[in-house]
């Protein structure tokens, strides 16, 4: 169950109907499937319509511009603050793992795992954790280990208050909600957001959300 005591909602995205059926049957009772999709276009439409807690996303999908799971995540970028993507694929190729994580997925597991393992992975991703099949974690560490220093350098440009405001705005909070959460005025929030965008060389809240999601800061 989620912290609110309700089932974890998911959208299952895979181009093989028989796999989707088997996956749904294997998921634990506390995980509720809201919709299914088989193509890039169907997936973006389903995620946009249902805004699930987690999207179980196959990496290789037909449709769109041929970019598969990455294209689905990009097409749902405005929802990355609340929707988590868990890649599920037969592929354990490093390039597939790294590309979908760079796009914004919170984890990557292979289709060889059991129903109980995928259910646990869904719960962990819904709770904010990053989840990887054991041998795939090394690919991610190799790809992102050197990026941590660059991220820290970028964050060092921000004051402690600007960092707080940035995280809340990137998670989808309104200016009014940020002001209430931090006990400051809306005008002060606007000032901090302007400073954050300037220092990070971004032009909009949408770009800020993508920037934070790409660096796993949400």
mmCIF file with all atom_site columns, N, CA, C and O in Angstrom, residues 151-182:
data_model
loop_
_atom_site.group_PDB
_atom_site.id
_atom_site.type_symbol
_atom_site.label_atom_id
_atom_site.label_alt_id
_atom_site.label_comp_id
_atom_site.label_asym_id
_atom_site.label_entity_id
_atom_site.label_seq_id
_atom_site.pdbx_PDB_ins_code
_atom_site.Cartn_x
_atom_site.Cartn_y
_atom_site.Cartn_z
_atom_site.occupancy
_atom_site.B_iso_or_equiv
_atom_site.pdbx_formal_charge
_atom_site.auth_seq_id
_atom_site.auth_comp_id
_atom_site.auth_asym_id
_atom_site.auth_atom_id
_atom_site.pdbx_PDB_model_num
ATOM 1   N N  . UNK A 1 151 ? 26.926 17.528 -10.867 1.00 0.00 ? 151 UNK A N  1
ATOM 2   C CA . UNK A 1 151 ? 25.670 17.933 -10.234 1.00 0.00 ? 151 UNK A CA 1
ATOM 3   C C  . UNK A 1 151 ? 25.945 18.734 -8.974  1.00 0.00 ? 151 UNK A C  1
ATOM 4   O O  . UNK A 1 151 ? 25.313 19.763 -8.718  1.00 0.00 ? 151 UNK A O  1
ATOM 5   N N  . UNK A 1 152 ? 26.895 18.279 -8.165  1.00 0.00 ? 152 UNK A N  1
ATOM 6   C CA . UNK A 1 152 ? 27.229 18.994 -6.938  1.00 0.00 ? 152 UNK A CA 1
ATOM 7   C C  . UNK A 1 152 ? 27.730 20.401 -7.258  1.00 0.00 ? 152 UNK A C  1
ATOM 8   O O  . UNK A 1 152 ? 27.415 21.361 -6.542  1.00 0.00 ? 152 UNK A O  1
ATOM 9   N N  . UNK A 1 153 ? 28.517 20.528 -8.317  1.00 0.00 ? 153 UNK A N  1
ATOM 10  C CA . UNK A 1 153 ? 29.011 21.851 -8.714  1.00 0.00 ? 153 UNK A CA 1
ATOM 11  C C  . UNK A 1 153 ? 27.849 22.772 -9.081  1.00 0.00 ? 153 UNK A C  1
ATOM 12  O O  . UNK A 1 153 ? 27.858 23.966 -8.737  1.00 0.00 ? 153 UNK A O  1
ATOM 13  N N  . UNK A 1 154 ? 26.858 22.221 -9.790  1.00 0.00 ? 154 UNK A N  1
ATOM 14  C CA . UNK A 1 154 ? 25.702 23.031 -10.172 1.00 0.00 ? 154 UNK A CA 1
ATOM 15  C C  . UNK A 1 154 ? 24.890 23.445 -8.949  1.00 0.00 ? 154 UNK A C  1
ATOM 16  O O  . UNK A 1 154 ? 24.448 24.590 -8.833  1.00 0.00 ? 154 UNK A O  1
ATOM 17  N N  . UNK A 1 155 ? 24.700 22.515 -8.018  1.00 0.00 ? 155 UNK A N  1
ATOM 18  C CA . UNK A 1 155 ? 23.914 22.814 -6.819  1.00 0.00 ? 155 UNK A CA 1
ATOM 19  C C  . UNK A 1 155 ? 24.633 23.797 -5.901  1.00 0.00 ? 155 UNK A C  1
ATOM 20  O O  . UNK A 1 155 ? 23.986 24.538 -5.153  1.00 0.00 ? 155 UNK A O  1
ATOM 21  N N  . UNK A 1 156 ? 25.959 23.805 -5.952  1.00 0.00 ? 156 UNK A N  1
ATOM 22  C CA . UNK A 1 156 ? 26.727 24.737 -5.132  1.00 0.00 ? 156 UNK A CA 1
ATOM 23  C C  . UNK A 1 156 ? 26.454 26.193 -5.507  1.00 0.00 ? 156 UNK A C  1
ATOM 24  O O  . UNK A 1 156 ? 26.734 27.110 -4.727  1.00 0.00 ? 156 UNK A O  1
ATOM 25  N N  . UNK A 1 157 ? 25.915 26.408 -6.706  1.00 0.00 ? 157 UNK A N  1
ATOM 26  C CA . UNK A 1 157 ? 25.588 27.772 -7.133  1.00 0.00 ? 157 UNK A CA 1
ATOM 27  C C  . UNK A 1 157 ? 24.386 28.328 -6.373  1.00 0.00 ? 157 UNK A C  1
ATOM 28  O O  . UNK A 1 157 ? 24.171 29.538 -6.347  1.00 0.00 ? 157 UNK A O  1
ATOM 29  N N  . UNK A 1 158 ? 23.574 27.426 -5.791  1.00 0.00 ? 158 UNK A N  1
ATOM 30  C CA . UNK A 1 158 ? 22.326 27.835 -5.148  1.00 0.00 ? 158 UNK A CA 1
ATOM 31  C C  . UNK A 1 158 ? 22.503 27.983 -3.645  1.00 0.00 ? 158 UNK A C  1
ATOM 32  O O  . UNK A 1 158 ? 23.228 27.209 -3.014  1.00 0.00 ? 158 UNK A O  1
ATOM 33  N N  . UNK A 1 159 ? 21.797 28.967 -3.077  1.00 0.00 ? 159 UNK A N  1
ATOM 34  C CA . UNK A 1 159 ? 21.767 29.096 -1.626  1.00 0.00 ? 159 UNK A CA 1
ATOM 35  C C  . UNK A 1 159 ? 20.892 27.988 -1.050  1.00 0.00 ? 159 UNK A C  1
ATOM 36  O O  . UNK A 1 159 ? 20.167 27.309 -1.783  1.00 0.00 ? 159 UNK A O  1
ATOM 37  N N  . UNK A 1 160 ? 20.944 27.819 0.269   1.00 0.00 ? 160 UNK A N  1
ATOM 38  C CA . UNK A 1 160 ? 20.139 26.781 0.920   1.00 0.00 ? 160 UNK A CA 1
ATOM 39  C C  . UNK A 1 160 ? 18.648 27.007 0.657   1.00 0.00 ? 160 UNK A C  1
ATOM 40  O O  . UNK A 1 160 ? 17.900 26.068 0.374   1.00 0.00 ? 160 UNK A O  1
ATOM 41  N N  . UNK A 1 161 ? 18.204 28.258 0.728   1.00 0.00 ? 161 UNK A N  1
ATOM 42  C CA . UNK A 1 161 ? 16.791 28.563 0.489   1.00 0.00 ? 161 UNK A CA 1
ATOM 43  C C  . UNK A 1 161 ? 16.425 28.338 -0.974  1.00 0.00 ? 161 UNK A C  1
ATOM 44  O O  . UNK A 1 161 ? 15.358 27.806 -1.282  1.00 0.00 ? 161 UNK A O  1
ATOM 45  N N  . UNK A 1 162 ? 17.298 28.732 -1.897  1.00 0.00 ? 162 UNK A N  1
ATOM 46  C CA . UNK A 1 162 ? 17.034 28.509 -3.321  1.00 0.00 ? 162 UNK A CA 1
ATOM 47  C C  . UNK A 1 162 ? 16.939 27.012 -3.623  1.00 0.00 ? 162 UNK A C  1
ATOM 48  O O  . UNK A 1 162 ? 16.125 26.594 -4.437  1.00 0.00 ? 162 UNK A O  1
ATOM 49  N N  . UNK A 1 163 ? 17.760 26.219 -2.941  1.00 0.00 ? 163 UNK A N  1
ATOM 50  C CA . UNK A 1 163 ? 17.721 24.769 -3.131  1.00 0.00 ? 163 UNK A CA 1
ATOM 51  C C  . UNK A 1 163 ? 16.381 24.200 -2.667  1.00 0.00 ? 163 UNK A C  1
ATOM 52  O O  . UNK A 1 163 ? 15.790 23.347 -3.339  1.00 0.00 ? 163 UNK A O  1
ATOM 53  N N  . UNK A 1 164 ? 15.874 24.681 -1.530  1.00 0.00 ? 164 UNK A N  1
ATOM 54  C CA . UNK A 1 164 ? 14.570 24.234 -1.029  1.00 0.00 ? 164 UNK A CA 1
ATOM 55  C C  . UNK A 1 164 ? 13.469 24.589 -2.020  1.00 0.00 ? 164 UNK A C  1
ATOM 56  O O  . UNK A 1 164 ? 12.597 23.764 -2.330  1.00 0.00 ? 164 UNK A O  1
ATOM 57  N N  . UNK A 1 165 ? 13.492 25.820 -2.502  1.00 0.00 ? 165 UNK A N  1
ATOM 58  C CA . UNK A 1 165 ? 12.478 26.279 -3.454  1.00 0.00 ? 165 UNK A CA 1
ATOM 59  C C  . UNK A 1 165 ? 12.570 25.478 -4.750  1.00 0.00 ? 165 UNK A C  1
ATOM 60  O O  . UNK A 1 165 ? 11.555 25.049 -5.307  1.00 0.00 ? 165 UNK A O  1
ATOM 61  N N  . UNK A 1 166 ? 13.796 25.253 -5.228  1.00 0.00 ? 166 UNK A N  1
ATOM 62  C CA . UNK A 1 166 ? 13.988 24.499 -6.466  1.00 0.00 ? 166 UNK A CA 1
ATOM 63  C C  . UNK A 1 166 ? 13.374 23.116 -6.382  1.00 0.00 ? 166 UNK A C  1
ATOM 64  O O  . UNK A 1 166 ? 12.665 22.679 -7.292  1.00 0.00 ? 166 UNK A O  1
ATOM 65  N N  . UNK A 1 167 ? 13.613 22.403 -5.287  1.00 0.00 ? 167 UNK A N  1
ATOM 66  C CA . UNK A 1 167 ? 13.100 21.045 -5.141  1.00 0.00 ? 167 UNK A CA 1
ATOM 67  C C  . UNK A 1 167 ? 11.571 21.031 -5.135  1.00 0.00 ? 167 UNK A C  1
ATOM 68  O O  . UNK A 1 167 ? 10.947 20.154 -5.746  1.00 0.00 ? 167 UNK A O  1
ATOM 69  N N  . UNK A 1 168 ? 10.955 21.973 -4.447  1.00 0.00 ? 168 UNK A N  1
ATOM 70  C CA . UNK A 1 168 ? 9.490  22.013 -4.376  1.00 0.00 ? 168 UNK A CA 1
ATOM 71  C C  . UNK A 1 168 ? 8.873  22.381 -5.719  1.00 0.00 ? 168 UNK A C  1
ATOM 72  O O  . UNK A 1 168 ? 7.890  21.767 -6.157  1.00 0.00 ? 168 UNK A O  1
ATOM 73  N N  . UNK A 1 169 ? 9.443  23.370 -6.378  1.00 0.00 ? 169 UNK A N  1
ATOM 74  C CA . UNK A 1 169 ? 8.937  23.768 -7.701  1.00 0.00 ? 169 UNK A CA 1
ATOM 75  C C  . UNK A 1 169 ? 9.085  22.612 -8.692  1.00 0.00 ? 169 UNK A C  1
ATOM 76  O O  . UNK A 1 169 ? 8.178  22.310 -9.479  1.00 0.00 ? 169 UNK A O  1
ATOM 77  N N  . UNK A 1 170 ? 10.230 21.926 -8.651  1.00 0.00 ? 170 UNK A N  1
ATOM 78  C CA . UNK A 1 170 ? 10.477 20.809 -9.567  1.00 0.00 ? 170 UNK A CA 1
ATOM 79  C C  . UNK A 1 170 ? 9.518  19.653 -9.310  1.00 0.00 ? 170 UNK A C  1
ATOM 80  O O  . UNK A 1 170 ? 9.218  18.874 -10.205 1.00 0.00 ? 170 UNK A O  1
ATOM 81  N N  . UNK A 1 171 ? 9.016  19.543 -8.077  1.00 0.00 ? 171 UNK A N  1
ATOM 82  C CA . UNK A 1 171 ? 8.065  18.477 -7.750  1.00 0.00 ? 171 UNK A CA 1
ATOM 83  C C  . UNK A 1 171 ? 6.626  18.846 -8.106  1.00 0.00 ? 171 UNK A C  1
ATOM 84  O O  . UNK A 1 171 ? 5.714  18.065 -7.891  1.00 0.00 ? 171 UNK A O  1
ATOM 85  N N  . UNK A 1 172 ? 6.432  20.056 -8.625  1.00 0.00 ? 172 UNK A N  1
ATOM 86  C CA . UNK A 1 172 ? 5.104  20.431 -9.085  1.00 0.00 ? 172 UNK A CA 1
ATOM 87  C C  . UNK A 1 172 ? 4.325  21.333 -8.152  1.00 0.00 ? 172 UNK A C  1
ATOM 88  O O  . UNK A 1 172 ? 3.152  21.625 -8.393  1.00 0.00 ? 172 UNK A O  1
ATOM 89  N N  . UNK A 1 173 ? 4.940  21.807 -7.073  1.00 0.00 ? 173 UNK A N  1
ATOM 90  C CA . UNK A 1 173 ? 4.254  22.718 -6.163  1.00 0.00 ? 173 UNK A CA 1
ATOM 91  C C  . UNK A 1 173 ? 3.992  24.058 -6.851  1.00 0.00 ? 173 UNK A C  1
ATOM 92  O O  . UNK A 1 173 ? 4.812  24.537 -7.635  1.00 0.00 ? 173 UNK A O  1
ATOM 93  N N  . UNK A 1 174 ? 2.867  24.683 -6.528  1.00 0.00 ? 174 UNK A N  1
ATOM 94  C CA . UNK A 1 174 ? 2.594  26.030 -7.018  1.00 0.00 ? 174 UNK A CA 1
ATOM 95  C C  . UNK A 1 174 ? 3.378  27.030 -6.166  1.00 0.00 ? 174 UNK A C  1
ATOM 96  O O  . UNK A 1 174 ? 3.862  26.692 -5.078  1.00 0.00 ? 174 UNK A O  1
ATOM 97  N N  . UNK A 1 175 ? 3.494  28.267 -6.642  1.00 0.00 ? 175 UNK A N  1
ATOM 98  C CA . UNK A 1 175 ? 4.179  29.299 -5.862  1.00 0.00 ? 175 UNK A CA 1
ATOM 99  C C  . UNK A 1 175 ? 3.516  29.471 -4.503  1.00 0.00 ? 175 UNK A C  1
ATOM 100 O O  . UNK A 1 175 ? 4.187  29.628 -3.470  1.00 0.00 ? 175 UNK A O  1
ATOM 101 N N  . UNK A 1 176 ? 2.194  29.433 -4.484  1.00 0.00 ? 176 UNK A N  1
ATOM 102 C CA . UNK A 1 176 ? 1.450  29.589 -3.234  1.00 0.00 ? 176 UNK A CA 1
ATOM 103 C C  . UNK A 1 176 ? 1.758  28.450 -2.271  1.00 0.00 ? 176 UNK A C  1
ATOM 104 O O  . UNK A 1 176 ? 1.943  28.670 -1.063  1.00 0.00 ? 176 UNK A O  1
ATOM 105 N N  . UNK A 1 177 ? 1.829  27.215 -2.799  1.00 0.00 ? 177 UNK A N  1
ATOM 106 C CA . UNK A 1 177 ? 2.125  26.055 -1.961  1.00 0.00 ? 177 UNK A CA 1
ATOM 107 C C  . UNK A 1 177 ? 3.551  26.113 -1.417  1.00 0.00 ? 177 UNK A C  1
ATOM 108 O O  . UNK A 1 177 ? 3.808  25.734 -0.260  1.00 0.00 ? 177 UNK A O  1
ATOM 109 N N  . UNK A 1 178 ? 4.491  26.579 -2.242  1.00 0.00 ? 178 UNK A N  1
ATOM 110 C CA . UNK A 1 178 ? 5.873  26.723 -1.780  1.00 0.00 ? 178 UNK A CA 1
ATOM 111 C C  . UNK A 1 178 ? 5.950  27.769 -0.670  1.00 0.00 ? 178 UNK A C  1
ATOM 112 O O  . UNK A 1 178 ? 6.607  27.560 0.360   1.00 0.00 ? 178 UNK A O  1
ATOM 113 N N  . UNK A 1 179 ? 5.271  28.884 -0.883  1.00 0.00 ? 179 UNK A N  1
ATOM 114 C CA . UNK A 1 179 ? 5.265  29.950 0.121   1.00 0.00 ? 179 UNK A CA 1
ATOM 115 C C  . UNK A 1 179 ? 4.729  29.442 1.455   1.00 0.00 ? 179 UNK A C  1
ATOM 116 O O  . UNK A 1 179 ? 5.287  29.725 2.522   1.00 0.00 ? 179 UNK A O  1
ATOM 117 N N  . UNK A 1 180 ? 3.653  28.665 1.408   1.00 0.00 ? 180 UNK A N  1
ATOM 118 C CA . UNK A 1 180 ? 3.051  28.124 2.630   1.00 0.00 ? 180 UNK A CA 1
ATOM 119 C C  . UNK A 1 180 ? 3.984  27.126 3.301   1.00 0.00 ? 180 UNK A C  1
ATOM 120 O O  . UNK A 1 180 ? 4.133  27.125 4.535   1.00 0.00 ? 180 UNK A O  1
ATOM 121 N N  . UNK A 1 181 ? 4.615  26.271 2.496   1.00 0.00 ? 181 UNK A N  1
ATOM 122 C CA . UNK A 1 181 ? 5.492  25.231 3.053   1.00 0.00 ? 181 UNK A CA 1
ATOM 123 C C  . UNK A 1 181 ? 6.729  25.819 3.707   1.00 0.00 ? 181 UNK A C  1
ATOM 124 O O  . UNK A 1 181 ? 7.225  25.289 4.712   1.00 0.00 ? 181 UNK A O  1
ATOM 125 N N  . UNK A 1 182 ? 7.241  26.923 3.158   1.00 0.00 ? 182 UNK A N  1
ATOM 126 C CA . UNK A 1 182 ? 8.491  27.502 3.658   1.00 0.00 ? 182 UNK A CA 1
ATOM 127 C C  . UNK A 1 182 ? 8.276  28.755 4.513   1.00 0.00 ? 182 UNK A C  1
ATOM 128 O O  . UNK A 1 182 ? 9.239  29.372 4.966   1.00 0.00 ? 182 UNK A O  1
#
